[in-house]
Amino acid sequence: YSEAQHGFASADEYNNHKNAMLKSVYENGGFYIGKYEVGIGEDTYRNYGRDYTTEHPIDETPVIQQDKYVYNWVRCSQAQELSESLAVGGKTSSLMFGIQWDLVLAYLESKGVSEADLNDDSGSWGNYSNVAFDITRGKYSTDSGASYTEVNGTYQKPASSVLLTTGATERNSKMNIYDLAGNVWEWTLEKSTTSSIPCAYRGGRYNVYGSSYPASDRDRDSTSYSGNSIGFRPALY
């Protein structure tokens, strides 16, 4: 197993990157994360059917903005490459390490989000297949991202699998962070202990139950995997 699978040339480069993040957090007292899942700057979306193992091109511009199609169908290493391109102000932009994801959850808990909502069932504040709620903006897809419909007035999202554009409702936000639970899984730089599926992602997705995959959920897949239900969110430090 090589850290190159996460987009790094060697274990040393990976460890240096993590140590630089930890040093920055220690010296500056924290870090920023994307308010939204990364979206696509252009008015387009990615759809590759069931082709989950091809390395699809990443030509679209990544942005962190509301009402954008999620930037899905990316491998972990591609998500890291795109995250790095979002750096501003002389800072580093990167996928979150697992410890950063856990620190975000701890921050939400300190602000009053219950442990149960984070660790047991995030259906009350996430986009999952077993919860219904209304949205009044953005677009939605009932066919796994093959097509989208623009919200006209109010859309009553049923208790079924519906993929949403970024930040589609205040319901799915905590402390001004949108879709940390549900909608799409988010790649991190956390390493799985299973060498054949080393890349970890967090937070659940739109086509599962909130009780099965809450915000704290950790799962993993191969370095070649991408799909409609997985995207990413960077940290800035």
PDB file of C-alpha atoms in Angstrom:
ATOM      1  CA  TYR A   1       0.000   0.000   0.000  1.00  0.00           C
ATOM      2  CA  SER A   2       1.276   3.419  -0.952  1.00  0.00           C
ATOM      3  CA  GLU A   3       0.046   6.842   0.096  1.00  0.00           C
ATOM      4  CA  ALA A   4       0.211   7.686  -3.608  1.00  0.00           C
ATOM      5  CA  GLN A   5      -3.269   6.193  -3.667  1.00  0.00           C
ATOM      6  CA  HIS A   6      -4.427   9.269  -1.765  1.00  0.00           C
ATOM      7  CA  GLY A   7      -2.590  11.526  -4.206  1.00  0.00           C
ATOM      8  CA  PHE A   8       0.807  11.620  -2.468  1.00  0.00           C
ATOM      9  CA  ALA A   9       4.124  10.448  -3.886  1.00  0.00           C
ATOM     10  CA  SER A  10       5.265   8.647  -0.752  1.00  0.00           C
ATOM     11  CA  ALA A  11       4.513   7.888   2.882  1.00  0.00           C
ATOM     12  CA  ASP A  12       6.873  10.698   3.870  1.00  0.00           C
ATOM     13  CA  GLU A  13       4.966  13.225   1.752  1.00  0.00           C
ATOM     14  CA  TYR A  14       1.677  12.056   3.253  1.00  0.00           C
ATOM     15  CA  ASN A  15       3.016  12.280   6.809  1.00  0.00           C
ATOM     16  CA  ASN A  16       4.598  15.685   6.174  1.00  0.00           C
ATOM     17  CA  HIS A  17       1.250  16.947   4.882  1.00  0.00           C
ATOM     18  CA  LYS A  18      -0.548  15.684   7.987  1.00  0.00           C
ATOM     19  CA  ASN A  19       2.093  17.109  10.330  1.00  0.00           C
ATOM     20  CA  ALA A  20       1.864  20.502   8.600  1.00  0.00           C
ATOM     21  CA  MET A  21      -1.895  20.446   9.140  1.00  0.00           C
ATOM     22  CA  LEU A  22      -1.521  19.553  12.826  1.00  0.00           C
ATOM     23  CA  LYS A  23       1.086  22.273  13.330  1.00  0.00           C
ATOM     24  CA  SER A  24      -1.170  24.871  11.685  1.00  0.00           C
ATOM     25  CA  VAL A  25      -4.148  23.846  13.814  1.00  0.00           C
ATOM     26  CA  TYR A  26      -2.013  24.057  16.957  1.00  0.00           C
ATOM     27  CA  GLU A  27      -0.546  27.449  16.091  1.00  0.00           C
ATOM     28  CA  ASN A  28      -3.751  29.030  14.777  1.00  0.00           C
ATOM     29  CA  GLY A  29      -6.265  27.404  17.057  1.00  0.00           C
ATOM     30  CA  GLY A  30      -8.315  25.703  14.393  1.00  0.00           C
ATOM     31  CA  PHE A  31      -9.113  25.376  10.713  1.00  0.00           C
ATOM     32  CA  TYR A  32     -11.886  26.178   8.232  1.00  0.00           C
ATOM     33  CA  ILE A  33     -13.986  23.734   6.264  1.00  0.00           C
ATOM     34  CA  GLY A  34     -16.189  24.247   3.246  1.00  0.00           C
ATOM     35  CA  LYS A  35     -19.630  25.579   4.118  1.00  0.00           C
ATOM     36  CA  TYR A  36     -21.013  23.320   1.384  1.00  0.00           C
ATOM     37  CA  GLU A  37     -19.982  20.128  -0.317  1.00  0.00           C
ATOM     38  CA  VAL A  38     -17.857  21.031  -3.348  1.00  0.00           C
ATOM     39  CA  GLY A  39     -19.992  21.852  -6.351  1.00  0.00           C
ATOM     40  CA  ILE A  40     -19.412  22.434 -10.046  1.00  0.00           C
ATOM     41  CA  GLY A  41     -18.896  26.023 -11.159  1.00  0.00           C
ATOM     42  CA  GLU A  42     -20.468  25.452 -14.554  1.00  0.00           C
ATOM     43  CA  ASP A  43     -24.190  24.775 -14.952  1.00  0.00           C
ATOM     44  CA  THR A  44     -23.661  21.082 -15.575  1.00  0.00           C
ATOM     45  CA  TYR A  45     -23.548  17.820 -13.698  1.00  0.00           C
ATOM     46  CA  ARG A  46     -21.583  14.583 -13.890  1.00  0.00           C
ATOM     47  CA  ASN A  47     -23.285  11.326 -14.900  1.00  0.00           C
ATOM     48  CA  TYR A  48     -21.432   8.137 -15.793  1.00  0.00           C
ATOM     49  CA  GLY A  49     -24.196   5.586 -15.320  1.00  0.00           C
ATOM     50  CA  ARG A  50     -22.746   2.551 -13.540  1.00  0.00           C
ATOM     51  CA  ASP A  51     -19.109   3.066 -14.561  1.00  0.00           C
ATOM     52  CA  TYR A  52     -17.715   3.219 -11.033  1.00  0.00           C
ATOM     53  CA  THR A  53     -14.088   2.225 -11.685  1.00  0.00           C
ATOM     54  CA  THR A  54     -13.025   4.382 -14.647  1.00  0.00           C
ATOM     55  CA  GLU A  55     -10.918   7.454 -13.868  1.00  0.00           C
ATOM     56  CA  HIS A  56     -13.299  10.099 -15.153  1.00  0.00           C
ATOM     57  CA  PRO A  57     -11.940  13.529 -16.184  1.00  0.00           C
ATOM     58  CA  ILE A  58     -12.137  16.399 -13.692  1.00  0.00           C
ATOM     59  CA  ASP A  59     -12.380  19.317 -16.097  1.00  0.00           C
ATOM     60  CA  GLU A  60     -15.204  21.148 -14.293  1.00  0.00           C
ATOM     61  CA  THR A  61     -14.330  24.042 -11.984  1.00  0.00           C
ATOM     62  CA  PRO A  62     -14.717  23.214  -8.265  1.00  0.00           C
ATOM     63  CA  VAL A  63     -16.526  25.810  -6.144  1.00  0.00           C
ATOM     64  CA  ILE A  64     -17.969  26.031  -2.645  1.00  0.00           C
ATOM     65  CA  GLN A  65     -21.281  27.701  -3.347  1.00  0.00           C
ATOM     66  CA  GLN A  66     -24.960  27.139  -2.711  1.00  0.00           C
ATOM     67  CA  ASP A  67     -27.291  25.609  -5.323  1.00  0.00           C
ATOM     68  CA  LYS A  68     -24.557  23.871  -7.325  1.00  0.00           C
ATOM     69  CA  TYR A  69     -24.520  20.347  -8.666  1.00  0.00           C
ATOM     70  CA  VAL A  70     -22.339  18.262  -6.370  1.00  0.00           C
ATOM     71  CA  TYR A  71     -18.886  17.453  -7.737  1.00  0.00           C
ATOM     72  CA  ASN A  72     -19.242  13.674  -7.623  1.00  0.00           C
ATOM     73  CA  TRP A  73     -17.748  10.816  -9.662  1.00  0.00           C
ATOM     74  CA  VAL A  74     -14.253  11.532  -8.331  1.00  0.00           C
ATOM     75  CA  ARG A  75     -11.626   9.208  -6.929  1.00  0.00           C
ATOM     76  CA  CYS A  76     -10.011  10.033  -3.598  1.00  0.00           C
ATOM     77  CA  SER A  77      -6.798  11.235  -5.255  1.00  0.00           C
ATOM     78  CA  GLN A  78      -8.801  13.396  -7.684  1.00  0.00           C
ATOM     79  CA  ALA A  79     -10.751  14.904  -4.793  1.00  0.00           C
ATOM     80  CA  GLN A  80      -7.447  15.824  -3.136  1.00  0.00           C
ATOM     81  CA  GLU A  81      -6.166  17.399  -6.357  1.00  0.00           C
ATOM     82  CA  LEU A  82      -9.338  19.458  -6.730  1.00  0.00           C
ATOM     83  CA  SER A  83      -9.265  20.441  -3.057  1.00  0.00           C
ATOM     84  CA  GLU A  84      -5.709  21.748  -3.380  1.00  0.00           C
ATOM     85  CA  SER A  85      -6.843  24.013  -6.220  1.00  0.00           C
ATOM     86  CA  LEU A  86      -9.243  25.810  -3.857  1.00  0.00           C
ATOM     87  CA  ALA A  87      -6.461  27.308  -1.729  1.00  0.00           C
ATOM     88  CA  VAL A  88      -6.717  31.063  -1.073  1.00  0.00           C
ATOM     89  CA  GLY A  89      -4.831  33.672   0.920  1.00  0.00           C
ATOM     90  CA  GLY A  90      -1.595  31.740   1.031  1.00  0.00           C
ATOM     91  CA  LYS A  91      -3.259  28.925   2.980  1.00  0.00           C
ATOM     92  CA  THR A  92      -3.356  25.207   2.269  1.00  0.00           C
ATOM     93  CA  SER A  93      -6.542  23.591   0.991  1.00  0.00           C
ATOM     94  CA  SER A  94      -6.867  19.842   1.354  1.00  0.00           C
ATOM     95  CA  LEU A  95      -9.275  17.043   2.020  1.00  0.00           C
ATOM     96  CA  MET A  96      -9.856  16.659   5.722  1.00  0.00           C
ATOM     97  CA  PHE A  97      -7.990  14.021   7.675  1.00  0.00           C
ATOM     98  CA  GLY A  98     -10.159  11.809   9.852  1.00  0.00           C
ATOM     99  CA  ILE A  99      -9.141  13.693  12.985  1.00  0.00           C
ATOM    100  CA  GLN A 100     -10.434  16.926  11.441  1.00  0.00           C
ATOM    101  CA  TRP A 101     -13.805  15.350  10.659  1.00  0.00           C
ATOM    102  CA  ASP A 102     -14.029  14.166  14.251  1.00  0.00           C
ATOM    103  CA  LEU A 103     -13.072  17.619  15.530  1.00  0.00           C
ATOM    104  CA  VAL A 104     -15.892  19.160  13.480  1.00  0.00           C
ATOM    105  CA  LEU A 105     -18.333  16.700  15.068  1.00  0.00           C
ATOM    106  CA  ALA A 106     -16.960  17.568  18.525  1.00  0.00           C
ATOM    107  CA  TYR A 107     -17.417  21.265  17.728  1.00  0.00           C
ATOM    108  CA  LEU A 108     -21.056  20.672  16.727  1.00  0.00           C
ATOM    109  CA  GLU A 109     -21.660  18.726  19.918  1.00  0.00           C
ATOM    110  CA  SER A 110     -20.181  21.592  21.946  1.00  0.00           C
ATOM    111  CA  LYS A 111     -22.708  23.878  20.256  1.00  0.00           C
ATOM    112  CA  GLY A 112     -25.675  21.775  21.278  1.00  0.00           C
ATOM    113  CA  VAL A 113     -26.020  19.096  18.594  1.00  0.00           C
ATOM    114  CA  SER A 114     -26.830  15.912  20.473  1.00  0.00           C
ATOM    115  CA  GLU A 115     -24.508  12.931  20.453  1.00  0.00           C
ATOM    116  CA  ALA A 116     -27.409  10.840  19.162  1.00  0.00           C
ATOM    117  CA  ASP A 117     -27.916  13.156  16.167  1.00  0.00           C
ATOM    118  CA  LEU A 118     -24.216  12.820  15.330  1.00  0.00           C
ATOM    119  CA  ASN A 119     -23.569   9.165  16.069  1.00  0.00           C
ATOM    120  CA  ASP A 120     -26.850   7.253  16.104  1.00  0.00           C
ATOM    121  CA  ASP A 121     -29.272   8.767  13.609  1.00  0.00           C
ATOM    122  CA  SER A 122     -28.682  11.943  11.577  1.00  0.00           C
ATOM    123  CA  GLY A 123     -32.007  11.726   9.755  1.00  0.00           C
ATOM    124  CA  SER A 124     -33.357  14.821  11.502  1.00  0.00           C
ATOM    125  CA  TRP A 125     -30.784  17.057   9.776  1.00  0.00           C
ATOM    126  CA  GLY A 126     -29.515  15.120   6.771  1.00  0.00           C
ATOM    127  CA  ASN A 127     -30.681  14.060   3.335  1.00  0.00           C
ATOM    128  CA  TYR A 128     -31.374  10.330   3.587  1.00  0.00           C
ATOM    129  CA  SER A 129     -33.733   7.941   1.853  1.00  0.00           C
ATOM    130  CA  ASN A 130     -35.955   7.437   4.908  1.00  0.00           C
ATOM    131  CA  VAL A 131     -36.754  11.082   5.638  1.00  0.00           C
ATOM    132  CA  ALA A 132     -39.100  13.567   3.990  1.00  0.00           C
ATOM    133  CA  PHE A 133     -38.804  17.349   4.050  1.00  0.00           C
ATOM    134  CA  ASP A 134     -39.467  20.407   1.881  1.00  0.00           C
ATOM    135  CA  ILE A 135     -36.955  22.385  -0.164  1.00  0.00           C
ATOM    136  CA  THR A 136     -37.627  25.738  -1.822  1.00  0.00           C
ATOM    137  CA  ARG A 137     -34.484  26.212  -3.916  1.00  0.00           C
ATOM    138  CA  GLY A 138     -31.927  24.361  -5.975  1.00  0.00           C
ATOM    139  CA  LYS A 139     -32.462  21.206  -7.995  1.00  0.00           C
ATOM    140  CA  TYR A 140     -33.129  17.567  -7.228  1.00  0.00           C
ATOM    141  CA  SER A 141     -32.608  14.208  -8.893  1.00  0.00           C
ATOM    142  CA  THR A 142     -34.762  11.131  -8.354  1.00  0.00           C
ATOM    143  CA  ASP A 143     -32.669   8.952 -10.706  1.00  0.00           C
ATOM    144  CA  SER A 144     -29.246   8.979  -9.012  1.00  0.00           C
ATOM    145  CA  GLY A 145     -28.050  12.084 -10.813  1.00  0.00           C
ATOM    146  CA  ALA A 146     -28.948  11.051 -14.376  1.00  0.00           C
ATOM    147  CA  SER A 147     -31.235  14.101 -14.617  1.00  0.00           C
ATOM    148  CA  TYR A 148     -32.264  16.991 -12.402  1.00  0.00           C
ATOM    149  CA  THR A 149     -35.420  19.068 -11.924  1.00  0.00           C
ATOM    150  CA  GLU A 150     -35.365  22.679 -10.777  1.00  0.00           C
ATOM    151  CA  VAL A 151     -37.431  23.472  -7.705  1.00  0.00           C
ATOM    152  CA  ASN A 152     -40.402  25.623  -8.617  1.00  0.00           C
ATOM    153  CA  GLY A 153     -41.933  26.958  -5.445  1.00  0.00           C
ATOM    154  CA  THR A 154     -41.722  24.117  -2.912  1.00  0.00           C
ATOM    155  CA  TYR A 155     -40.643  20.550  -3.592  1.00  0.00           C
ATOM    156  CA  GLN A 156     -41.839  17.966  -1.095  1.00  0.00           C
ATOM    157  CA  LYS A 157     -38.909  15.595  -0.954  1.00  0.00           C
ATOM    158  CA  PRO A 158     -40.373  12.146  -0.155  1.00  0.00           C
ATOM    159  CA  ALA A 159     -38.903   9.463   2.089  1.00  0.00           C
ATOM    160  CA  SER A 160     -36.962   7.984  -0.820  1.00  0.00           C
ATOM    161  CA  SER A 161     -33.610   8.450  -2.561  1.00  0.00           C
ATOM    162  CA  VAL A 162     -33.289  12.023  -3.873  1.00  0.00           C
ATOM    163  CA  LEU A 163     -29.924  13.670  -4.635  1.00  0.00           C
ATOM    164  CA  LEU A 164     -29.899  17.430  -4.003  1.00  0.00           C
ATOM    165  CA  THR A 165     -27.776  20.336  -5.120  1.00  0.00           C
ATOM    166  CA  THR A 166     -25.584  21.966  -2.484  1.00  0.00           C
ATOM    167  CA  GLY A 167     -27.212  23.673   0.496  1.00  0.00           C
ATOM    168  CA  ALA A 168     -30.757  23.015  -0.681  1.00  0.00           C
ATOM    169  CA  THR A 169     -32.344  23.603   2.727  1.00  0.00           C
ATOM    170  CA  GLU A 170     -31.526  25.149   6.087  1.00  0.00           C
ATOM    171  CA  ARG A 171     -32.904  21.971   7.657  1.00  0.00           C
ATOM    172  CA  ASN A 172     -29.768  20.118   6.608  1.00  0.00           C
ATOM    173  CA  SER A 173     -27.293  22.486   8.253  1.00  0.00           C
ATOM    174  CA  LYS A 174     -25.707  22.819  11.670  1.00  0.00           C
ATOM    175  CA  MET A 175     -23.695  25.897  12.666  1.00  0.00           C
ATOM    176  CA  ASN A 176     -23.830  27.097   9.042  1.00  0.00           C
ATOM    177  CA  ILE A 177     -22.300  23.847   7.722  1.00  0.00           C
ATOM    178  CA  TYR A 178     -24.522  22.186   5.127  1.00  0.00           C
ATOM    179  CA  ASP A 179     -24.930  18.491   4.309  1.00  0.00           C
ATOM    180  CA  LEU A 180     -22.289  17.134   6.654  1.00  0.00           C
ATOM    181  CA  ALA A 181     -24.833  14.359   7.152  1.00  0.00           C
ATOM    182  CA  GLY A 182     -26.270  12.661   4.075  1.00  0.00           C
ATOM    183  CA  ASN A 183     -26.566  13.845   0.474  1.00  0.00           C
ATOM    184  CA  VAL A 184     -23.168  12.506  -0.648  1.00  0.00           C
ATOM    185  CA  TRP A 185     -20.382  10.739   1.187  1.00  0.00           C
ATOM    186  CA  GLU A 186     -17.227  12.849   1.435  1.00  0.00           C
ATOM    187  CA  TRP A 187     -13.719  11.572   0.763  1.00  0.00           C
ATOM    188  CA  THR A 188     -11.136  12.205   3.482  1.00  0.00           C
ATOM    189  CA  LEU A 189      -7.393  11.547   3.775  1.00  0.00           C
ATOM    190  CA  GLU A 190      -8.006   9.087   6.563  1.00  0.00           C
ATOM    191  CA  LYS A 191      -6.479   5.698   5.760  1.00  0.00           C
ATOM    192  CA  SER A 192      -8.431   2.485   6.100  1.00  0.00           C
ATOM    193  CA  THR A 193      -6.662  -0.473   7.672  1.00  0.00           C
ATOM    194  CA  THR A 194      -7.778  -2.647   4.747  1.00  0.00           C
ATOM    195  CA  SER A 195      -5.124  -2.469   2.027  1.00  0.00           C
ATOM    196  CA  SER A 196      -7.486  -3.414  -0.817  1.00  0.00           C
ATOM    197  CA  ILE A 197      -9.942  -0.615   0.082  1.00  0.00           C
ATOM    198  CA  PRO A 198      -7.714   2.009   1.721  1.00  0.00           C
ATOM    199  CA  CYS A 199      -9.604   5.248   1.026  1.00  0.00           C
ATOM    200  CA  ALA A 200     -12.036   6.423   3.705  1.00  0.00           C
ATOM    201  CA  TYR A 201     -15.113   8.593   3.387  1.00  0.00           C
ATOM    202  CA  ARG A 202     -17.478  10.021   5.975  1.00  0.00           C
ATOM    203  CA  GLY A 203     -20.985  11.247   6.601  1.00  0.00           C
ATOM    204  CA  GLY A 204     -23.536   9.085   4.804  1.00  0.00           C
ATOM    205  CA  ARG A 205     -25.367   9.532   1.502  1.00  0.00           C
ATOM    206  CA  TYR A 206     -28.796  10.252   0.040  1.00  0.00           C
ATOM    207  CA  ASN A 207     -29.778   6.642  -0.722  1.00  0.00           C
ATOM    208  CA  VAL A 208     -29.333   5.095   2.750  1.00  0.00           C
ATOM    209  CA  TYR A 209     -31.000   5.483   6.155  1.00  0.00           C
ATOM    210  CA  GLY A 210     -29.820   8.128   8.592  1.00  0.00           C
ATOM    211  CA  SER A 211     -29.717   5.541  11.359  1.00  0.00           C
ATOM    212  CA  SER A 212     -27.364   3.315   9.363  1.00  0.00           C
ATOM    213  CA  TYR A 213     -24.966   6.026   8.162  1.00  0.00           C
ATOM    214  CA  PRO A 214     -25.002   9.041  10.502  1.00  0.00           C
ATOM    215  CA  ALA A 215     -22.678  12.030  10.289  1.00  0.00           C
ATOM    216  CA  SER A 216     -19.943  10.185  12.174  1.00  0.00           C
ATOM    217  CA  ASP A 217     -20.076   7.215   9.799  1.00  0.00           C
ATOM    218  CA  ARG A 218     -16.776   5.985   8.425  1.00  0.00           C
ATOM    219  CA  ASP A 219     -16.614   3.683   5.421  1.00  0.00           C
ATOM    220  CA  ARG A 220     -14.038   2.902   2.756  1.00  0.00           C
ATOM    221  CA  ASP A 221     -13.495   1.832  -0.813  1.00  0.00           C
ATOM    222  CA  SER A 222     -10.793   1.240  -3.388  1.00  0.00           C
ATOM    223  CA  THR A 223      -8.566   3.894  -4.908  1.00  0.00           C
ATOM    224  CA  SER A 224     -10.314   3.409  -8.248  1.00  0.00           C
ATOM    225  CA  TYR A 225     -13.844   3.927  -6.935  1.00  0.00           C
ATOM    226  CA  SER A 226     -16.083   6.865  -7.827  1.00  0.00           C
ATOM    227  CA  GLY A 227     -19.826   7.270  -8.094  1.00  0.00           C
ATOM    228  CA  ASN A 228     -22.896   9.483  -7.934  1.00  0.00           C
ATOM    229  CA  SER A 229     -23.138   9.221  -4.138  1.00  0.00           C
ATOM    230  CA  ILE A 230     -19.628  10.365  -3.224  1.00  0.00           C
ATOM    231  CA  GLY A 231     -18.117  13.847  -3.297  1.00  0.00           C
ATOM    232  CA  PHE A 232     -15.844  15.877  -1.039  1.00  0.00           C
ATOM    233  CA  ARG A 233     -15.382  18.956   1.133  1.00  0.00           C
ATOM    234  CA  PRO A 234     -12.006  20.622   1.761  1.00  0.00           C
ATOM    235  CA  ALA A 235     -10.406  22.098   4.839  1.00  0.00           C
ATOM    236  CA  LEU A 236      -8.412  25.341   4.755  1.00  0.00           C
ATOM    237  CA  TYR A 237      -5.534  25.971   7.176  1.00  0.00           C
TER     238      TYR A 237
END
